[in-house]
PDB file of C-alpha atoms in Angstrom:
ATOM      1  CA  ALA A   1      -5.590  49.759 -27.230  1.00 57.00           C
ATOM      2  CA  GLN A   2      -5.284  49.418 -30.949  1.00 60.00           C
ATOM      3  CA  LYS A   3      -6.079  52.073 -33.460  1.00 88.00           C
ATOM      4  CA  ILE A   4      -6.363  52.075 -37.233  1.00 93.00           C
ATOM      5  CA  THR A   5      -6.162  55.308 -39.198  1.00 94.00           C
ATOM      6  CA  GLN A   6      -7.226  55.806 -42.788  1.00 94.00           C
ATOM      7  CA  THR A   7      -6.618  59.448 -43.642  1.00 94.00           C
ATOM      8  CA  GLN A   8      -8.182  59.462 -47.117  1.00 94.00           C
ATOM      9  CA  PRO A   9     -11.975  59.663 -46.933  1.00 91.00           C
ATOM     10  CA  GLY A  10     -12.172  59.625 -50.729  1.00 95.00           C
ATOM     11  CA  MET A  11      -9.876  58.812 -53.641  1.00 96.00           C
ATOM     12  CA  PHE A  12     -10.206  59.000 -57.417  1.00 97.00           C
ATOM     13  CA  VAL A  13      -8.202  57.008 -59.934  1.00 97.00           C
ATOM     14  CA  GLN A  14      -8.304  56.675 -63.684  1.00 97.00           C
ATOM     15  CA  GLU A  15      -9.210  53.275 -65.066  1.00 97.00           C
ATOM     16  CA  LYS A  16      -6.128  51.066 -65.683  1.00 97.00           C
ATOM     17  CA  GLU A  17      -3.934  53.116 -63.370  1.00 97.00           C
ATOM     18  CA  ALA A  18      -2.572  51.995 -59.993  1.00 97.00           C
ATOM     19  CA  VAL A  19      -3.778  53.482 -56.712  1.00 97.00           C
ATOM     20  CA  THR A  20      -2.509  53.333 -53.132  1.00 98.00           C
ATOM     21  CA  LEU A  21      -4.862  53.460 -50.158  1.00 98.00           C
ATOM     22  CA  ASP A  22      -3.186  54.458 -46.917  1.00 98.00           C
ATOM     23  CA  CYS A  23      -3.470  52.736 -43.556  1.00 97.00           C
ATOM     24  CA  THR A  24      -1.495  53.326 -40.399  1.00 97.00           C
ATOM     25  CA  TYR A  25      -1.921  51.468 -37.152  1.00 95.00           C
ATOM     26  CA  ASP A  26      -0.927  51.697 -33.561  1.00 93.00           C
ATOM     27  CA  THR A  27      -0.357  48.680 -31.341  1.00 86.00           C
ATOM     28  CA  SER A  28       1.906  47.507 -28.569  1.00 83.00           C
ATOM     29  CA  ASP A  29       1.356  43.850 -29.460  1.00 81.00           C
ATOM     30  CA  PRO A  30       4.361  42.225 -31.153  1.00 81.00           C
ATOM     31  CA  SER A  31       2.121  39.778 -32.973  1.00 82.00           C
ATOM     32  CA  TYR A  32      -0.770  41.051 -35.029  1.00 85.00           C
ATOM     33  CA  GLY A  33      -2.461  40.699 -38.368  1.00 89.00           C
ATOM     34  CA  LEU A  34      -3.587  43.312 -40.866  1.00 93.00           C
ATOM     35  CA  PHE A  35      -6.512  42.859 -43.239  1.00 94.00           C
ATOM     36  CA  TRP A  36      -8.057  44.782 -46.085  1.00 97.00           C
ATOM     37  CA  TYR A  37     -11.731  44.502 -46.983  1.00 97.00           C
ATOM     38  CA  LYS A  38     -13.739  45.884 -49.872  1.00 97.00           C
ATOM     39  CA  GLN A  39     -17.347  46.984 -49.435  1.00 95.00           C
ATOM     40  CA  PRO A  40     -19.258  47.648 -52.669  1.00 95.00           C
ATOM     41  CA  SER A  41     -22.486  49.616 -52.624  1.00 91.00           C
ATOM     42  CA  SER A  42     -24.359  46.336 -52.091  1.00 88.00           C
ATOM     43  CA  GLY A  43     -23.022  46.363 -48.531  1.00 88.00           C
ATOM     44  CA  GLU A  44     -21.231  43.036 -48.216  1.00 89.00           C
ATOM     45  CA  MET A  45     -17.688  43.123 -46.820  1.00 93.00           C
ATOM     46  CA  ILE A  46     -15.289  41.184 -49.039  1.00 94.00           C
ATOM     47  CA  PHE A  47     -11.950  39.985 -47.695  1.00 94.00           C
ATOM     48  CA  LEU A  48      -9.072  41.011 -49.984  1.00 96.00           C
ATOM     49  CA  ILE A  49      -5.670  40.410 -48.417  1.00 96.00           C
ATOM     50  CA  TYR A  50      -3.866  39.592 -45.176  1.00 94.00           C
ATOM     51  CA  GLN A  51      -0.435  40.511 -43.782  1.00 94.00           C
ATOM     52  CA  GLY A  52       1.019  39.022 -40.614  1.00 90.00           C
ATOM     53  CA  SER A  53       3.382  41.072 -38.470  1.00 89.00           C
ATOM     54  CA  TYR A  54       6.114  38.440 -38.784  1.00 88.00           C
ATOM     55  CA  ASP A  55       5.711  37.851 -42.516  1.00 89.00           C
ATOM     56  CA  GLN A  56       8.974  38.542 -44.279  1.00 88.00           C
ATOM     57  CA  GLN A  57       7.434  39.473 -47.607  1.00 94.00           C
ATOM     58  CA  ASN A  58       4.653  41.808 -48.562  1.00 96.00           C
ATOM     59  CA  ALA A  59       1.394  40.016 -49.270  1.00 95.00           C
ATOM     60  CA  THR A  60       0.045  39.875 -52.804  1.00 96.00           C
ATOM     61  CA  GLU A  61      -3.274  38.607 -54.122  1.00 95.00           C
ATOM     62  CA  GLY A  62      -3.860  39.116 -57.823  1.00 97.00           C
ATOM     63  CA  ARG A  63      -4.071  42.856 -58.483  1.00 97.00           C
ATOM     64  CA  TYR A  64      -3.885  43.620 -54.763  1.00 98.00           C
ATOM     65  CA  SER A  65      -0.654  44.012 -52.863  1.00 97.00           C
ATOM     66  CA  LEU A  66       0.087  45.249 -49.399  1.00 97.00           C
ATOM     67  CA  ASN A  67       2.976  47.658 -48.842  1.00 96.00           C
ATOM     68  CA  PHE A  68       3.882  46.713 -45.282  1.00 96.00           C
ATOM     69  CA  GLN A  69       6.341  48.989 -43.498  1.00 95.00           C
ATOM     70  CA  LYS A  70       6.555  47.672 -39.969  1.00 93.00           C
ATOM     71  CA  ALA A  71       8.835  50.363 -38.539  1.00 93.00           C
ATOM     72  CA  ARG A  72       6.482  53.064 -39.806  1.00 95.00           C
ATOM     73  CA  LYS A  73       3.419  51.052 -38.754  1.00 95.00           C
ATOM     74  CA  SER A  74       1.833  51.369 -42.139  1.00 97.00           C
ATOM     75  CA  ALA A  75       0.026  48.805 -44.286  1.00 97.00           C
ATOM     76  CA  ASN A  76      -1.015  50.478 -47.507  1.00 98.00           C
ATOM     77  CA  LEU A  77      -3.109  48.663 -50.094  1.00 98.00           C
ATOM     78  CA  VAL A  78      -1.987  48.946 -53.694  1.00 98.00           C
ATOM     79  CA  ILE A  79      -4.453  48.146 -56.463  1.00 98.00           C
ATOM     80  CA  SER A  80      -2.836  47.783 -59.863  1.00 96.00           C
ATOM     81  CA  ALA A  81      -4.613  48.274 -63.192  1.00 96.00           C
ATOM     82  CA  SER A  82      -7.788  49.701 -61.642  1.00 97.00           C
ATOM     83  CA  GLN A  83     -11.127  48.561 -63.018  1.00 97.00           C
ATOM     84  CA  LEU A  84     -14.536  50.205 -62.822  1.00 97.00           C
ATOM     85  CA  GLY A  85     -15.640  47.371 -60.536  1.00 96.00           C
ATOM     86  CA  ASP A  86     -13.027  48.426 -57.998  1.00 98.00           C
ATOM     87  CA  SER A  87     -15.173  51.420 -57.062  1.00 98.00           C
ATOM     88  CA  ALA A  88     -16.102  50.725 -53.442  1.00 97.00           C
ATOM     89  CA  MET A  89     -15.327  51.546 -49.836  1.00 96.00           C
ATOM     90  CA  TYR A  90     -12.093  49.974 -48.593  1.00 97.00           C
ATOM     91  CA  PHE A  91     -11.414  49.198 -44.955  1.00 95.00           C
ATOM     92  CA  CYS A  92      -8.147  48.427 -43.222  1.00 96.00           C
ATOM     93  CA  ALA A  93      -8.424  46.272 -40.102  1.00 93.00           C
ATOM     94  CA  MET A  94      -6.173  44.827 -37.437  1.00 91.00           C
ATOM     95  CA  ARG A  95      -6.591  41.647 -35.453  1.00 86.00           C
ATOM     96  CA  GLU A  96      -5.763  41.587 -31.782  1.00 71.00           C
ATOM     97  CA  VAL A  97      -5.477  38.721 -29.351  1.00 60.00           C
ATOM     98  CA  ILE A  98      -8.257  38.433 -26.821  1.00 53.00           C
ATOM     99  CA  SER A  99      -7.114  37.358 -23.355  1.00 50.00           C
ATOM    100  CA  SER A 100     -10.215  35.254 -22.794  1.00 50.00           C
ATOM    101  CA  GLY A 101     -11.612  32.854 -25.323  1.00 44.00           C
ATOM    102  CA  SER A 102     -10.241  32.274 -28.745  1.00 46.00           C
ATOM    103  CA  ALA A 103     -12.053  34.779 -30.882  1.00 49.00           C
ATOM    104  CA  ARG A 104      -9.855  37.233 -32.724  1.00 63.00           C
ATOM    105  CA  GLN A 105     -11.381  40.675 -32.710  1.00 75.00           C
ATOM    106  CA  LEU A 106     -10.898  42.952 -35.710  1.00 85.00           C
ATOM    107  CA  THR A 107     -10.549  46.707 -35.260  1.00 87.00           C
ATOM    108  CA  PHE A 108     -11.491  48.665 -38.365  1.00 90.00           C
ATOM    109  CA  GLY A 109     -10.477  52.023 -39.768  1.00 92.00           C
ATOM    110  CA  SER A 110     -13.062  54.512 -40.985  1.00 91.00           C
ATOM    111  CA  GLY A 111     -12.598  53.538 -44.619  1.00 93.00           C
ATOM    112  CA  THR A 112     -11.649  55.119 -47.948  1.00 96.00           C
ATOM    113  CA  GLN A 113     -14.188  55.542 -50.750  1.00 96.00           C
ATOM    114  CA  LEU A 114     -12.467  54.747 -54.029  1.00 98.00           C
ATOM    115  CA  THR A 115     -13.975  55.886 -57.313  1.00 98.00           C
ATOM    116  CA  VAL A 116     -12.540  54.588 -60.578  1.00 97.00           C
ATOM    117  CA  LEU A 117     -13.095  56.969 -63.479  1.00 97.00           C
ATOM    118  CA  PRO A 118     -13.587  55.701 -67.053  1.00 95.00           C
TER     119      PRO A 118
ATOM    120  CA  ASP B   1     -17.228  29.050 -50.415  1.00 69.00           C
ATOM    121  CA  VAL B   2     -18.048  30.446 -47.010  1.00 66.00           C
ATOM    122  CA  LYS B   3     -21.612  31.587 -46.786  1.00 89.00           C
ATOM    123  CA  VAL B   4     -22.951  33.876 -44.092  1.00 95.00           C
ATOM    124  CA  THR B   5     -26.587  34.824 -44.338  1.00 95.00           C
ATOM    125  CA  GLN B   6     -28.629  37.358 -42.448  1.00 95.00           C
ATOM    126  CA  SER B   7     -32.370  37.133 -42.004  1.00 90.00           C
ATOM    127  CA  SER B   8     -33.261  40.517 -43.485  1.00 91.00           C
ATOM    128  CA  ARG B   9     -31.589  43.066 -45.760  1.00 93.00           C
ATOM    129  CA  TYR B  10     -33.874  45.884 -44.631  1.00 95.00           C
ATOM    130  CA  LEU B  11     -35.890  46.239 -41.441  1.00 96.00           C
ATOM    131  CA  VAL B  12     -38.059  49.040 -40.071  1.00 97.00           C
ATOM    132  CA  LYS B  13     -39.087  48.939 -36.415  1.00 97.00           C
ATOM    133  CA  ARG B  14     -40.721  51.280 -33.941  1.00 97.00           C
ATOM    134  CA  THR B  15     -39.093  52.687 -30.828  1.00 97.00           C
ATOM    135  CA  GLY B  16     -39.489  50.301 -27.907  1.00 97.00           C
ATOM    136  CA  GLU B  17     -39.950  47.174 -30.005  1.00 97.00           C
ATOM    137  CA  LYS B  18     -37.895  44.057 -29.391  1.00 97.00           C
ATOM    138  CA  VAL B  19     -35.849  43.293 -32.482  1.00 97.00           C
ATOM    139  CA  PHE B  20     -34.160  40.039 -33.479  1.00 97.00           C
ATOM    140  CA  LEU B  21     -31.433  39.917 -36.118  1.00 97.00           C
ATOM    141  CA  GLU B  22     -30.458  36.420 -37.184  1.00 97.00           C
ATOM    142  CA  CYS B  23     -27.187  35.250 -38.684  1.00 97.00           C
ATOM    143  CA  VAL B  24     -26.364  31.791 -40.012  1.00 97.00           C
ATOM    144  CA  GLN B  25     -23.058  30.447 -41.321  1.00 96.00           C
ATOM    145  CA  ASP B  26     -22.539  27.156 -43.121  1.00 94.00           C
ATOM    146  CA  MET B  27     -18.798  26.591 -42.614  1.00 90.00           C
ATOM    147  CA  ASP B  28     -18.754  25.174 -39.090  1.00 91.00           C
ATOM    148  CA  HIS B  29     -16.871  28.218 -37.819  1.00 91.00           C
ATOM    149  CA  GLU B  30     -16.309  28.522 -34.087  1.00 89.00           C
ATOM    150  CA  ASN B  31     -16.269  32.313 -33.947  1.00 90.00           C
ATOM    151  CA  MET B  32     -19.118  34.628 -34.805  1.00 93.00           C
ATOM    152  CA  PHE B  33     -19.373  38.403 -34.537  1.00 93.00           C
ATOM    153  CA  TRP B  34     -21.890  41.234 -34.667  1.00 96.00           C
ATOM    154  CA  TYR B  35     -20.820  44.700 -35.827  1.00 96.00           C
ATOM    155  CA  ARG B  36     -22.632  47.906 -36.510  1.00 96.00           C
ATOM    156  CA  GLN B  37     -21.496  50.266 -39.222  1.00 94.00           C
ATOM    157  CA  ASP B  38     -22.114  53.998 -39.200  1.00 92.00           C
ATOM    158  CA  PRO B  39     -20.789  56.613 -41.656  1.00 86.00           C
ATOM    159  CA  GLY B  40     -17.362  57.924 -40.683  1.00 79.00           C
ATOM    160  CA  LEU B  41     -17.008  55.438 -37.825  1.00 82.00           C
ATOM    161  CA  GLY B  42     -16.156  52.253 -39.687  1.00 84.00           C
ATOM    162  CA  LEU B  43     -17.260  49.001 -38.084  1.00 90.00           C
ATOM    163  CA  ARG B  44     -17.622  48.666 -34.348  1.00 92.00           C
ATOM    164  CA  LEU B  45     -17.882  45.336 -32.560  1.00 92.00           C
ATOM    165  CA  ILE B  46     -21.010  44.791 -30.494  1.00 95.00           C
ATOM    166  CA  TYR B  47     -20.626  41.179 -29.311  1.00 95.00           C
ATOM    167  CA  PHE B  48     -18.810  38.059 -30.336  1.00 91.00           C
ATOM    168  CA  SER B  49     -19.033  34.368 -29.556  1.00 91.00           C
ATOM    169  CA  TYR B  50     -16.256  31.763 -29.642  1.00 86.00           C
ATOM    170  CA  ASP B  51     -18.415  28.742 -28.886  1.00 87.00           C
ATOM    171  CA  VAL B  52     -22.002  27.679 -28.413  1.00 91.00           C
ATOM    172  CA  LYS B  53     -23.557  29.490 -25.454  1.00 89.00           C
ATOM    173  CA  MET B  54     -20.375  31.540 -25.003  1.00 89.00           C
ATOM    174  CA  LYS B  55     -20.345  35.282 -25.609  1.00 91.00           C
ATOM    175  CA  GLU B  56     -18.132  38.267 -24.964  1.00 90.00           C
ATOM    176  CA  LYS B  57     -18.877  41.973 -25.063  1.00 92.00           C
ATOM    177  CA  GLY B  58     -17.298  44.027 -27.770  1.00 90.00           C
ATOM    178  CA  ASP B  59     -16.740  47.769 -27.821  1.00 89.00           C
ATOM    179  CA  ILE B  60     -20.370  48.902 -27.805  1.00 94.00           C
ATOM    180  CA  PRO B  61     -22.597  46.255 -26.153  1.00 96.00           C
ATOM    181  CA  GLU B  62     -24.983  48.657 -24.423  1.00 96.00           C
ATOM    182  CA  GLY B  63     -28.571  48.157 -25.513  1.00 96.00           C
ATOM    183  CA  TYR B  64     -27.858  44.798 -27.146  1.00 97.00           C
ATOM    184  CA  SER B  65     -27.779  41.145 -26.180  1.00 97.00           C
ATOM    185  CA  VAL B  66     -26.918  38.001 -28.114  1.00 97.00           C
ATOM    186  CA  SER B  67     -27.780  34.344 -28.215  1.00 97.00           C
ATOM    187  CA  ARG B  68     -25.886  31.371 -29.607  1.00 96.00           C
ATOM    188  CA  GLU B  69     -27.774  28.146 -29.012  1.00 95.00           C
ATOM    189  CA  LYS B  70     -26.367  26.366 -32.071  1.00 95.00           C
ATOM    190  CA  LYS B  71     -22.940  26.621 -33.614  1.00 95.00           C
ATOM    191  CA  GLU B  72     -24.186  27.899 -36.954  1.00 96.00           C
ATOM    192  CA  ARG B  73     -26.549  30.577 -35.625  1.00 97.00           C
ATOM    193  CA  PHE B  74     -25.819  33.836 -33.795  1.00 97.00           C
ATOM    194  CA  SER B  75     -28.646  36.205 -32.937  1.00 97.00           C
ATOM    195  CA  LEU B  76     -28.475  39.862 -32.031  1.00 98.00           C
ATOM    196  CA  ILE B  77     -31.300  41.190 -29.858  1.00 98.00           C
ATOM    197  CA  LEU B  78     -32.318  44.778 -29.316  1.00 97.00           C
ATOM    198  CA  GLU B  79     -34.400  44.529 -26.146  1.00 94.00           C
ATOM    199  CA  SER B  80     -36.066  47.918 -26.646  1.00 96.00           C
ATOM    200  CA  ALA B  81     -35.116  49.536 -29.924  1.00 97.00           C
ATOM    201  CA  SER B  82     -34.184  53.214 -29.907  1.00 97.00           C
ATOM    202  CA  THR B  83     -33.621  55.650 -32.761  1.00 97.00           C
ATOM    203  CA  ASN B  84     -29.874  55.753 -32.073  1.00 96.00           C
ATOM    204  CA  GLN B  85     -29.745  52.080 -33.002  1.00 98.00           C
ATOM    205  CA  THR B  86     -30.633  52.915 -36.592  1.00 97.00           C
ATOM    206  CA  SER B  87     -27.629  51.513 -38.431  1.00 97.00           C
ATOM    207  CA  MET B  88     -26.234  48.841 -40.720  1.00 96.00           C
ATOM    208  CA  TYR B  89     -25.644  45.585 -38.838  1.00 97.00           C
ATOM    209  CA  LEU B  90     -23.081  43.128 -40.121  1.00 96.00           C
ATOM    210  CA  CYS B  91     -22.559  39.568 -38.974  1.00 96.00           C
ATOM    211  CA  ALA B  92     -19.272  37.715 -39.508  1.00 94.00           C
ATOM    212  CA  SER B  93     -17.743  34.333 -38.788  1.00 93.00           C
ATOM    213  CA  SER B  94     -14.223  32.935 -38.693  1.00 89.00           C
ATOM    214  CA  PRO B  95     -12.662  29.537 -38.044  1.00 85.00           C
ATOM    215  CA  GLU B  96     -10.751  28.702 -34.906  1.00 68.00           C
ATOM    216  CA  THR B  97      -7.182  29.023 -36.099  1.00 56.00           C
ATOM    217  CA  SER B  98      -4.153  30.538 -34.506  1.00 53.00           C
ATOM    218  CA  GLY B  99      -3.429  33.272 -36.925  1.00 58.00           C
ATOM    219  CA  ARG B 100      -4.337  34.194 -40.417  1.00 71.00           C
ATOM    220  CA  ALA B 101      -8.046  33.555 -40.458  1.00 78.00           C
ATOM    221  CA  ALA B 102     -10.104  36.285 -42.028  1.00 86.00           C
ATOM    222  CA  GLN B 103     -13.617  37.079 -40.916  1.00 89.00           C
ATOM    223  CA  TYR B 104     -16.291  36.420 -43.496  1.00 91.00           C
ATOM    224  CA  PHE B 105     -19.252  38.733 -43.557  1.00 94.00           C
ATOM    225  CA  GLY B 106     -22.918  38.467 -44.378  1.00 95.00           C
ATOM    226  CA  PRO B 107     -24.718  40.956 -46.633  1.00 93.00           C
ATOM    227  CA  GLY B 108     -25.800  43.173 -43.732  1.00 95.00           C
ATOM    228  CA  THR B 109     -29.150  44.300 -42.322  1.00 96.00           C
ATOM    229  CA  ARG B 110     -30.058  47.961 -42.620  1.00 96.00           C
ATOM    230  CA  LEU B 111     -32.204  48.686 -39.579  1.00 97.00           C
ATOM    231  CA  THR B 112     -34.290  51.837 -39.230  1.00 97.00           C
ATOM    232  CA  VAL B 113     -35.914  52.595 -35.902  1.00 97.00           C
ATOM    233  CA  THR B 114     -38.666  55.225 -36.077  1.00 97.00           C
TER     234      THR B 114
END
């Protein structure tokens, strides 16, 4: 069974500074994918970034980057130059392969509430 | 842009009522999902569907059923609503690809059962 752990229930960062949100995972599958989502107070989950287990380089997407350390089973999200609009809940998730059918189930962590201070 | 819509943002129902939550996606995605979200627990998968009329149980299917009669529509049914089903319900869809496909979410339905 897979498990995603986010140990920081809440984080604060000053506007324009960088922040790292931690995520560790546990899986016996050699092939897997890691995702980060942002959930503002409006409730909608917004896809941010993806990292595949066989990707040679860390994923980047604008101000978001993923610090992927496969041996340590960690996939931390780094947000550079924080903005007030970055205040939200952030979820780490892992995709597993389902033996039947083709759907790819995501397993989510419990989330980190990020607050950007002016 | 992918668009996933849900029939209601807020819903209040009484214990024992039959409740229908509707989800529609406009991107011709094969896969659709229903999650519930509770504080401190993250998102938990209730059911998913990888094709019309096909469904699979997720981690917490008890008390729920689903229906997928058309590719774009995936319904979650609470046969007899109970107070412990008060939660945020999120629908998602994803294309049938072998690897990197993200799931795209709707705005969520906050259901209160009294």
